mmCIF file of C-alpha atoms and ligand atoms in Angstrom:
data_model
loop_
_atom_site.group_PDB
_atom_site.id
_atom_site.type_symbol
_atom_site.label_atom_id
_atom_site.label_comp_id
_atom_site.label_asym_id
_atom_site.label_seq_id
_atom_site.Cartn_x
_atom_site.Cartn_y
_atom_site.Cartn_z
ATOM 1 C CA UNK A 1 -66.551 30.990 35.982
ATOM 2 C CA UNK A 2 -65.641 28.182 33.447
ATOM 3 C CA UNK A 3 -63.504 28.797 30.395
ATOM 4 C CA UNK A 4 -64.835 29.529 27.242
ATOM 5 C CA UNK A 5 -64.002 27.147 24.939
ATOM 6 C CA UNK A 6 -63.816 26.492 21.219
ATOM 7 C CA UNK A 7 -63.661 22.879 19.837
ATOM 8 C CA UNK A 8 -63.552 22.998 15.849
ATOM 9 C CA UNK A 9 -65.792 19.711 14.346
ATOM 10 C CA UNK A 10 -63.056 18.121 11.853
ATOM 11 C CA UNK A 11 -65.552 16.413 10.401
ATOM 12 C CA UNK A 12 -66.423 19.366 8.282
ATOM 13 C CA UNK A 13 -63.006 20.532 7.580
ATOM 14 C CA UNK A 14 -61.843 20.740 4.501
ATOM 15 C CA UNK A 15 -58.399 17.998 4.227
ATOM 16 C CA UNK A 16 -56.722 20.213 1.632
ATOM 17 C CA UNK A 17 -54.071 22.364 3.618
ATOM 18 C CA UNK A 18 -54.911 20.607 6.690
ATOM 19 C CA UNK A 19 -51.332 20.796 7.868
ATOM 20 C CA UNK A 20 -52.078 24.416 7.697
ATOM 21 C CA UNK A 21 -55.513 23.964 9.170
ATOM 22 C CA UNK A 22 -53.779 22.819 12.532
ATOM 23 C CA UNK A 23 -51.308 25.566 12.183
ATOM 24 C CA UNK A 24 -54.358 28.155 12.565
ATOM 25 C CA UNK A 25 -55.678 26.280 14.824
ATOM 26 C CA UNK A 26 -52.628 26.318 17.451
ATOM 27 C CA UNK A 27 -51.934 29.780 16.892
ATOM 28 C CA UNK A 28 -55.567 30.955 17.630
ATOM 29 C CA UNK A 29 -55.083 28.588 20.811
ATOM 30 C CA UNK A 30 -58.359 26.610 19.990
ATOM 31 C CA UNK A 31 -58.463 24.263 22.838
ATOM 32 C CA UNK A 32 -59.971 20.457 21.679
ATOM 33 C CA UNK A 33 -60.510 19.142 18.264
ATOM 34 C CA UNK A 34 -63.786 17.849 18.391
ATOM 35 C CA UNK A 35 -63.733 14.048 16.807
ATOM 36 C CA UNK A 36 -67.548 13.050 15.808
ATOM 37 C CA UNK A 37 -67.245 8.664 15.584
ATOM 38 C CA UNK A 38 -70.505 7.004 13.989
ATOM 39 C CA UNK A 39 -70.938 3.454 13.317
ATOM 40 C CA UNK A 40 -73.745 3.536 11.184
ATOM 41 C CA UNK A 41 -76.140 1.953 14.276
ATOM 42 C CA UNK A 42 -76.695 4.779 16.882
ATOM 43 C CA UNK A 43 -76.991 7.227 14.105
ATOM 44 C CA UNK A 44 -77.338 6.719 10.392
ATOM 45 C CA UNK A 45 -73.683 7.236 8.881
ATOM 46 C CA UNK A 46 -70.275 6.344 9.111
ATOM 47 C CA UNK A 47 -67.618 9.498 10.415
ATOM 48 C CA UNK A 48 -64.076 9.585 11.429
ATOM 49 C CA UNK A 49 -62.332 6.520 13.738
ATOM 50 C CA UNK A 50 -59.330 5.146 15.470
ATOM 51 C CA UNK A 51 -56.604 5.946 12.857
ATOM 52 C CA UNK A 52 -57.950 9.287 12.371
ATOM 53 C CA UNK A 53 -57.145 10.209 16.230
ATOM 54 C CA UNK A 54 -53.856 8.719 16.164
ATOM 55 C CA UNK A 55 -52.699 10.380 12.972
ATOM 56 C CA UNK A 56 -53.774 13.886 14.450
ATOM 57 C CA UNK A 57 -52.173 12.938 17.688
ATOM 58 C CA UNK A 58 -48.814 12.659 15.949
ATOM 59 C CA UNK A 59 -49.755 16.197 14.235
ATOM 60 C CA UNK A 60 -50.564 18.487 16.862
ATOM 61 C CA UNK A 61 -50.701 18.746 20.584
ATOM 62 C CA UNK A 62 -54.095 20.075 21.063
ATOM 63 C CA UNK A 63 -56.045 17.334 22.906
ATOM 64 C CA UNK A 64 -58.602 15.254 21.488
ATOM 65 C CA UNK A 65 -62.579 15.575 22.010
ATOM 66 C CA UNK A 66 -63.692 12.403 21.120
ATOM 67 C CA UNK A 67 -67.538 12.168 20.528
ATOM 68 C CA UNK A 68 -68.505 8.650 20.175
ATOM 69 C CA UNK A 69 -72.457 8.061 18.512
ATOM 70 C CA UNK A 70 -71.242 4.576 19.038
ATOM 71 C CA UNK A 71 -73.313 1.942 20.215
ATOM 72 C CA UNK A 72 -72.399 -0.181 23.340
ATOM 73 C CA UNK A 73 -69.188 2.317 23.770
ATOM 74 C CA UNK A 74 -68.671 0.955 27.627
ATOM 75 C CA UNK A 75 -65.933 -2.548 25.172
ATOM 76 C CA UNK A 76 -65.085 -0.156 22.467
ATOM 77 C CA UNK A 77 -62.814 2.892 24.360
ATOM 78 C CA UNK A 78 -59.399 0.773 24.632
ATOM 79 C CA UNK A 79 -59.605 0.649 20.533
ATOM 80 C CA UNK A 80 -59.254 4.835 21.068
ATOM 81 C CA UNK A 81 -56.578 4.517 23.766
ATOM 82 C CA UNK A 82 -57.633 7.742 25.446
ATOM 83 C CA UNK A 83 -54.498 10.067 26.457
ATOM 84 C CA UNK A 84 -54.937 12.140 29.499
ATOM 85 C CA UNK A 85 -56.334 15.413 29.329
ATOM 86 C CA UNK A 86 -58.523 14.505 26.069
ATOM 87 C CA UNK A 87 -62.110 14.358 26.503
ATOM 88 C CA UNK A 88 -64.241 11.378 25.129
ATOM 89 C CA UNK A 89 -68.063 11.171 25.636
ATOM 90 C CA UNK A 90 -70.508 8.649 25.010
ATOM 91 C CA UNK A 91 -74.317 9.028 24.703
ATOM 92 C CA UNK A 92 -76.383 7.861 27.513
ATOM 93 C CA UNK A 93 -79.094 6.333 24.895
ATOM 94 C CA UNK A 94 -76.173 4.129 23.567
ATOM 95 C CA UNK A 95 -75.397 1.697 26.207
ATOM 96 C CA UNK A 96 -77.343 -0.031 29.516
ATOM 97 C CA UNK A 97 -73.841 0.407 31.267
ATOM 98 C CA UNK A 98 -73.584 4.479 31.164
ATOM 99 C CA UNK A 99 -71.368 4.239 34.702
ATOM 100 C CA UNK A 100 -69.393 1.447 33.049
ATOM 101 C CA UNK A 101 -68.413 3.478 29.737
ATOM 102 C CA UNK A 102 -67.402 6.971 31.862
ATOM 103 C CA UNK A 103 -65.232 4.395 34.032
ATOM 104 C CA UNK A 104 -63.757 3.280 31.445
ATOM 105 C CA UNK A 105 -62.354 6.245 30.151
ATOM 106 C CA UNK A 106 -61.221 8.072 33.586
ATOM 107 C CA UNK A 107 -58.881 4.941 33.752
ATOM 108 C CA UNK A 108 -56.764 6.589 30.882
ATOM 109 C CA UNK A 109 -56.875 10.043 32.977
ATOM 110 C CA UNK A 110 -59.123 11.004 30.057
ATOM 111 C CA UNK A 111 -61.682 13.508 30.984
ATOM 112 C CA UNK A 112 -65.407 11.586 30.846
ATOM 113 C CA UNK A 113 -68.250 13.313 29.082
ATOM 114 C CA UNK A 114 -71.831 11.706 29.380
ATOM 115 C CA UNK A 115 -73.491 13.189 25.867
ATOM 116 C CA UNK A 116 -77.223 13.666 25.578
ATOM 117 C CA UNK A 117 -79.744 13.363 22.675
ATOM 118 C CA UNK A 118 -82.413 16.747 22.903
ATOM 119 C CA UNK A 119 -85.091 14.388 24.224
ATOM 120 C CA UNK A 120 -83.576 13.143 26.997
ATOM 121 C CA UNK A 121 -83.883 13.799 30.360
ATOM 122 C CA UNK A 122 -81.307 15.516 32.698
ATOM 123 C CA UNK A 123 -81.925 13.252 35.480
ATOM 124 C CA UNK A 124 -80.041 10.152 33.482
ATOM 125 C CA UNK A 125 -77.001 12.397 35.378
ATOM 126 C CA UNK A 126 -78.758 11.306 38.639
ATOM 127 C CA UNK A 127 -75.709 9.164 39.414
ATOM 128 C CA UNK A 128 -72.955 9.836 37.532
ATOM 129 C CA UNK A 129 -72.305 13.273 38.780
ATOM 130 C CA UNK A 130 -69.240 12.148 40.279
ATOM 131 C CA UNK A 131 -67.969 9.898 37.433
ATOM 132 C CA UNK A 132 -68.127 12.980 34.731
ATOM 133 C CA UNK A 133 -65.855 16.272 34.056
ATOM 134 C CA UNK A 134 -68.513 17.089 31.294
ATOM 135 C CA UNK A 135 -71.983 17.103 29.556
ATOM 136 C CA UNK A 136 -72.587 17.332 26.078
ATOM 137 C CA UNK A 137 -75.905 18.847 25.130
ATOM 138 C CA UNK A 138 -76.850 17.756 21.507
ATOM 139 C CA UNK A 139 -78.834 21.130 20.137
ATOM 140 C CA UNK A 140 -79.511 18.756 17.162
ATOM 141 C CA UNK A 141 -80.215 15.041 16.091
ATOM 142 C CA UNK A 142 -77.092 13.461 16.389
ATOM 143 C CA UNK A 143 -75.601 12.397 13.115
ATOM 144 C CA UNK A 144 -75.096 15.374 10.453
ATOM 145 C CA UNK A 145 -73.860 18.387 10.178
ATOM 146 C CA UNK A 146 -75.519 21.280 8.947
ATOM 147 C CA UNK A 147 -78.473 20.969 10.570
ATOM 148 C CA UNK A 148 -81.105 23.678 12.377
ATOM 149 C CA UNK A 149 -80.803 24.470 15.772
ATOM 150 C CA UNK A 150 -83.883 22.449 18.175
ATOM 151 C CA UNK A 151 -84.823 25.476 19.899
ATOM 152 C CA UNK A 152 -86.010 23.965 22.739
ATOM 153 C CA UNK A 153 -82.370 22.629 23.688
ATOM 154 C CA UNK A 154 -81.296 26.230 24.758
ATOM 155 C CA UNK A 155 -83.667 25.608 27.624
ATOM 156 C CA UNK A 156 -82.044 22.406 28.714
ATOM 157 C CA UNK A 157 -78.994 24.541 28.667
ATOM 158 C CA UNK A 158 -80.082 26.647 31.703
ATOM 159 C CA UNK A 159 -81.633 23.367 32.943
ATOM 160 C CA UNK A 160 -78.604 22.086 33.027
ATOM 161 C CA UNK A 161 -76.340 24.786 34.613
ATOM 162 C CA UNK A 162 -78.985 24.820 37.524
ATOM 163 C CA UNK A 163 -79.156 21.187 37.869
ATOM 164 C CA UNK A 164 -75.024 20.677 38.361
ATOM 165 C CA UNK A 165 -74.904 23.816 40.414
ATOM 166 C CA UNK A 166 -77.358 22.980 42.623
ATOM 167 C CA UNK A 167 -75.877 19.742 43.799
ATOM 168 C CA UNK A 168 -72.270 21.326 44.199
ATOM 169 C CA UNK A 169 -70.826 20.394 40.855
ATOM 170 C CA UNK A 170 -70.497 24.225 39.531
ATOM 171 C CA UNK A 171 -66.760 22.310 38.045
ATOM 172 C CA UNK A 172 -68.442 20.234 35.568
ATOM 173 C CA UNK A 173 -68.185 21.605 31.902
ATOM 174 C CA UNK A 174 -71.453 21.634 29.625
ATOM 175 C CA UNK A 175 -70.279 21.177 25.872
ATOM 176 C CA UNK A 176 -73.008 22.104 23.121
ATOM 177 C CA UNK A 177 -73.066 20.709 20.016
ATOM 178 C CA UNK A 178 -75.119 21.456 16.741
ATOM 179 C CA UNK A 179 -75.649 24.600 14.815
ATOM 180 C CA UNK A 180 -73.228 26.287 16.910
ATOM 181 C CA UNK A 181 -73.547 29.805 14.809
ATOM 182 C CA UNK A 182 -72.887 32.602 15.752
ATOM 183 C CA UNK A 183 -75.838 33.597 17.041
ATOM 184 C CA UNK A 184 -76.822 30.809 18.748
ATOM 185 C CA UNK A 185 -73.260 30.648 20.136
ATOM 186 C CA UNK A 186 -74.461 33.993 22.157
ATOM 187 C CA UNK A 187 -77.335 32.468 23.253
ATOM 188 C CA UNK A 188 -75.658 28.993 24.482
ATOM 189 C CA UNK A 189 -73.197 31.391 25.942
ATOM 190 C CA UNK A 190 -76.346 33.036 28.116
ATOM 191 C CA UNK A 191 -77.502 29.671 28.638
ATOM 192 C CA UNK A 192 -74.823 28.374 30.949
ATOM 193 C CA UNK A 193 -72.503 26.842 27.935
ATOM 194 C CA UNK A 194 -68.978 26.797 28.216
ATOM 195 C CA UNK A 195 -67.273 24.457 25.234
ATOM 196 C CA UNK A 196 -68.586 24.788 21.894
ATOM 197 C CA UNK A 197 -68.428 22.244 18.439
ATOM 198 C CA UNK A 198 -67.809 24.576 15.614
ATOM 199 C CA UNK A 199 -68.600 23.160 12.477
ATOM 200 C CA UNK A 200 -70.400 24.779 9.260
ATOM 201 C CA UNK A 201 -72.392 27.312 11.170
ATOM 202 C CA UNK A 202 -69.082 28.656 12.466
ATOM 203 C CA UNK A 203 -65.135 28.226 12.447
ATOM 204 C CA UNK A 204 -66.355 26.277 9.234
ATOM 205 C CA UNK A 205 -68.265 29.021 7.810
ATOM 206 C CA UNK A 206 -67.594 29.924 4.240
ATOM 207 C CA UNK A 207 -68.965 33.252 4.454
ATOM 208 C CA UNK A 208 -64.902 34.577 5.736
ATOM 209 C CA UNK A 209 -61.954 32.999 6.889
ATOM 210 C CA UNK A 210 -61.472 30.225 9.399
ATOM 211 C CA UNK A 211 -59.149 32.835 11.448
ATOM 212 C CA UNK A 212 -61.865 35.336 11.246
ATOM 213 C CA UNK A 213 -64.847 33.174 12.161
ATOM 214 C CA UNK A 214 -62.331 32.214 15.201
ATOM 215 C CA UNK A 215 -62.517 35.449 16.518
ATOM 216 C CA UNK A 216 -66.034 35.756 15.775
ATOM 217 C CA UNK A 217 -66.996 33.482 18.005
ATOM 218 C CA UNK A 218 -64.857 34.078 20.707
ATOM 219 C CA UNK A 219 -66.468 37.395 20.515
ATOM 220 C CA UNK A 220 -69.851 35.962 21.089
ATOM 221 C CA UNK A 221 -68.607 33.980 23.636
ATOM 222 C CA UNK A 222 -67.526 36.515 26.124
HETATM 223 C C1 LIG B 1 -72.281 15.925 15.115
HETATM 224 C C2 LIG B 1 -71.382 17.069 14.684
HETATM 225 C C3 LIG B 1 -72.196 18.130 14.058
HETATM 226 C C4 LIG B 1 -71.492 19.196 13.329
HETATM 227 C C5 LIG B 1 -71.578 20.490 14.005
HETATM 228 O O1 LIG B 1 -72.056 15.472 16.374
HETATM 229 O O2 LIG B 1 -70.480 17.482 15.667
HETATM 230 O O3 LIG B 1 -73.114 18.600 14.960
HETATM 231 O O4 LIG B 1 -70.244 18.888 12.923
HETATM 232 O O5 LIG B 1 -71.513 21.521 13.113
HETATM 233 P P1 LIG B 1 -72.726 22.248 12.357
HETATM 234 O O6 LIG B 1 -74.001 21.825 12.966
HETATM 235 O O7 LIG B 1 -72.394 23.698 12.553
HETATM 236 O O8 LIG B 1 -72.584 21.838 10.939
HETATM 237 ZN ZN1 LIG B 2 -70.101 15.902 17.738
#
C-alpha cells in the first residue's frame, strides 16, 4: 500500500506569515510542496519559477513538487536544478520528447512524474513505465485554481491504478491534482490516489484553519 500523501499548492497560499506557514507545515509532516510553473503558452497565465524554488529550498527541508505547465520542458529542467528526492513532472501534451524530459530529470536523482491533461489517454504511459516514479492526474484544466472537479477524471483514477498494476508497476505513485476537497479527496482516495495538491478546496480552505484542514484531509485520506 502506497503512502498517503499531502502536497499543499503554494500557489494559493497566502505570503503573509509564510515563515510561519512552513512552520505548520513541518510540524504536521506534510510531505512535498507542490510548485505549479506556467509560462503563459501551455496554459493561459504566468505562476511561480526558478527563484521561487530556490528561496524555499533555503527555507525548509521538505522536498519540492515541481509541476511544470511548461512548454517544451525536455531544455528547460537544468534552469530548476532538481535536488534528489524532489519530484518534478511535465505534461505529456507539452513536448514531442516526453522520454527525453523524464530523463532529464532522473539525472538529478529527482523523482520523474509524467502529468496528464483529463482528456488524455493513459496509454501515452505505454513506454515510459520504466522512466517514471509518478503520474499526475489533472481532475481539472490545467492552469487555475479554484476550479470544479471534471467528474469523469475519478474514473481515470481507477483506470489508472489498474493500468500500472497490471503491468507490475504497483510502486509507481498517482498524484491528483484539482479541486482536491474534501470530499473528493475521499473519493480520489477510493480511486487508487495516493499524493494529493491541496489548494483552496482544502489545506487552503478558509472555512477553518490551515492546521485543521490538515487533519481533515488526512482523515479522508485513510
Ligand atoms: C494547478 C494547481 C491548482 C490548484 C489546486 O496545477 O495546482 O489545481 O492550486 O487547488 P484548488 O483546485 O483546490 O484551488
Ligand atoms: Zn499543480
Amino acid at each position: 500500500m502506497l503512502k498517503q500523501q499531502i502536497s499543499p499548492s503554494m500557489m494559493c497560499a497566502d505570503y503573509r506569515g509564510f515563515t510561519e506557514l512552513l512552520k505548520t507545515f513541518e510540524d504536521t509532516g506534510i510531505e512535498y510542496l507542490h510548485i505549479d510553473v506556467m509560462d503563459g503558452v501551455f496554459v493561459k497565465n504566468y505562476t511561480l519559477g526558478t527563484d521561487f524554488c530556490e528561496r524555499l529550498r533555503a527555507m525548509t527541508d521538505i522536498p519540492l513538487d515541481i509541476h511544470l505547465m511548461i512548454t517544451e520542458p525536455e531544455w528547460k529542467i537544468d534552469w530548476f536544478r532538481p535536488r534528489a528526492g524532489e519530484y518534478v513532472s511535465v505534461h505529456a501534451e507539452a513536448t514531442n520528447h516526453l522520454q527525453r524530459a523524464l530523463a532529464a530529470i532522473r539525472k538529478y536523482d529527482a523523482k520523474p512524474m509524467a502529468a496528464l491533461n483529463p482528456s488524455t489517454p493513459l496509454s501515452v504511459l505505454d513506454y515510459v513505465l520504466d522512466d517514471i516514479d509518478a503520474v499526475l492526474l489533472m481532475t481539472v484544466n490545467p492552469g487555475f485554481a479554484g476550479q470544479k472537479l471534471i467528474p469523469q477524471t475519478l474514473k481515470k483514477i481507477t483506470d489508472c491504478r489498474r493500468y500500472l498494476d497490471e503491468r507490475g508497476y504497483s510502486k509507481i505513485e498517482i498524484e491528483v491534482d484539482g479541486n482536491v476537497s474534501f470530499e473528493n479527496a475521499k473519493k480520489m482516495y477510493e480511486a487508487g490516489a495516493n499524493i494529493y495538491v491541496a489548494g483552496t478546496s482544502s489545506v487552503f480552505w478558509n472555512g477553518a484553519d490551515i492546521p485543521a484542514n490538515i487533519v481533515k484531509l488526512r482523515e479522508m485520506t485513510k
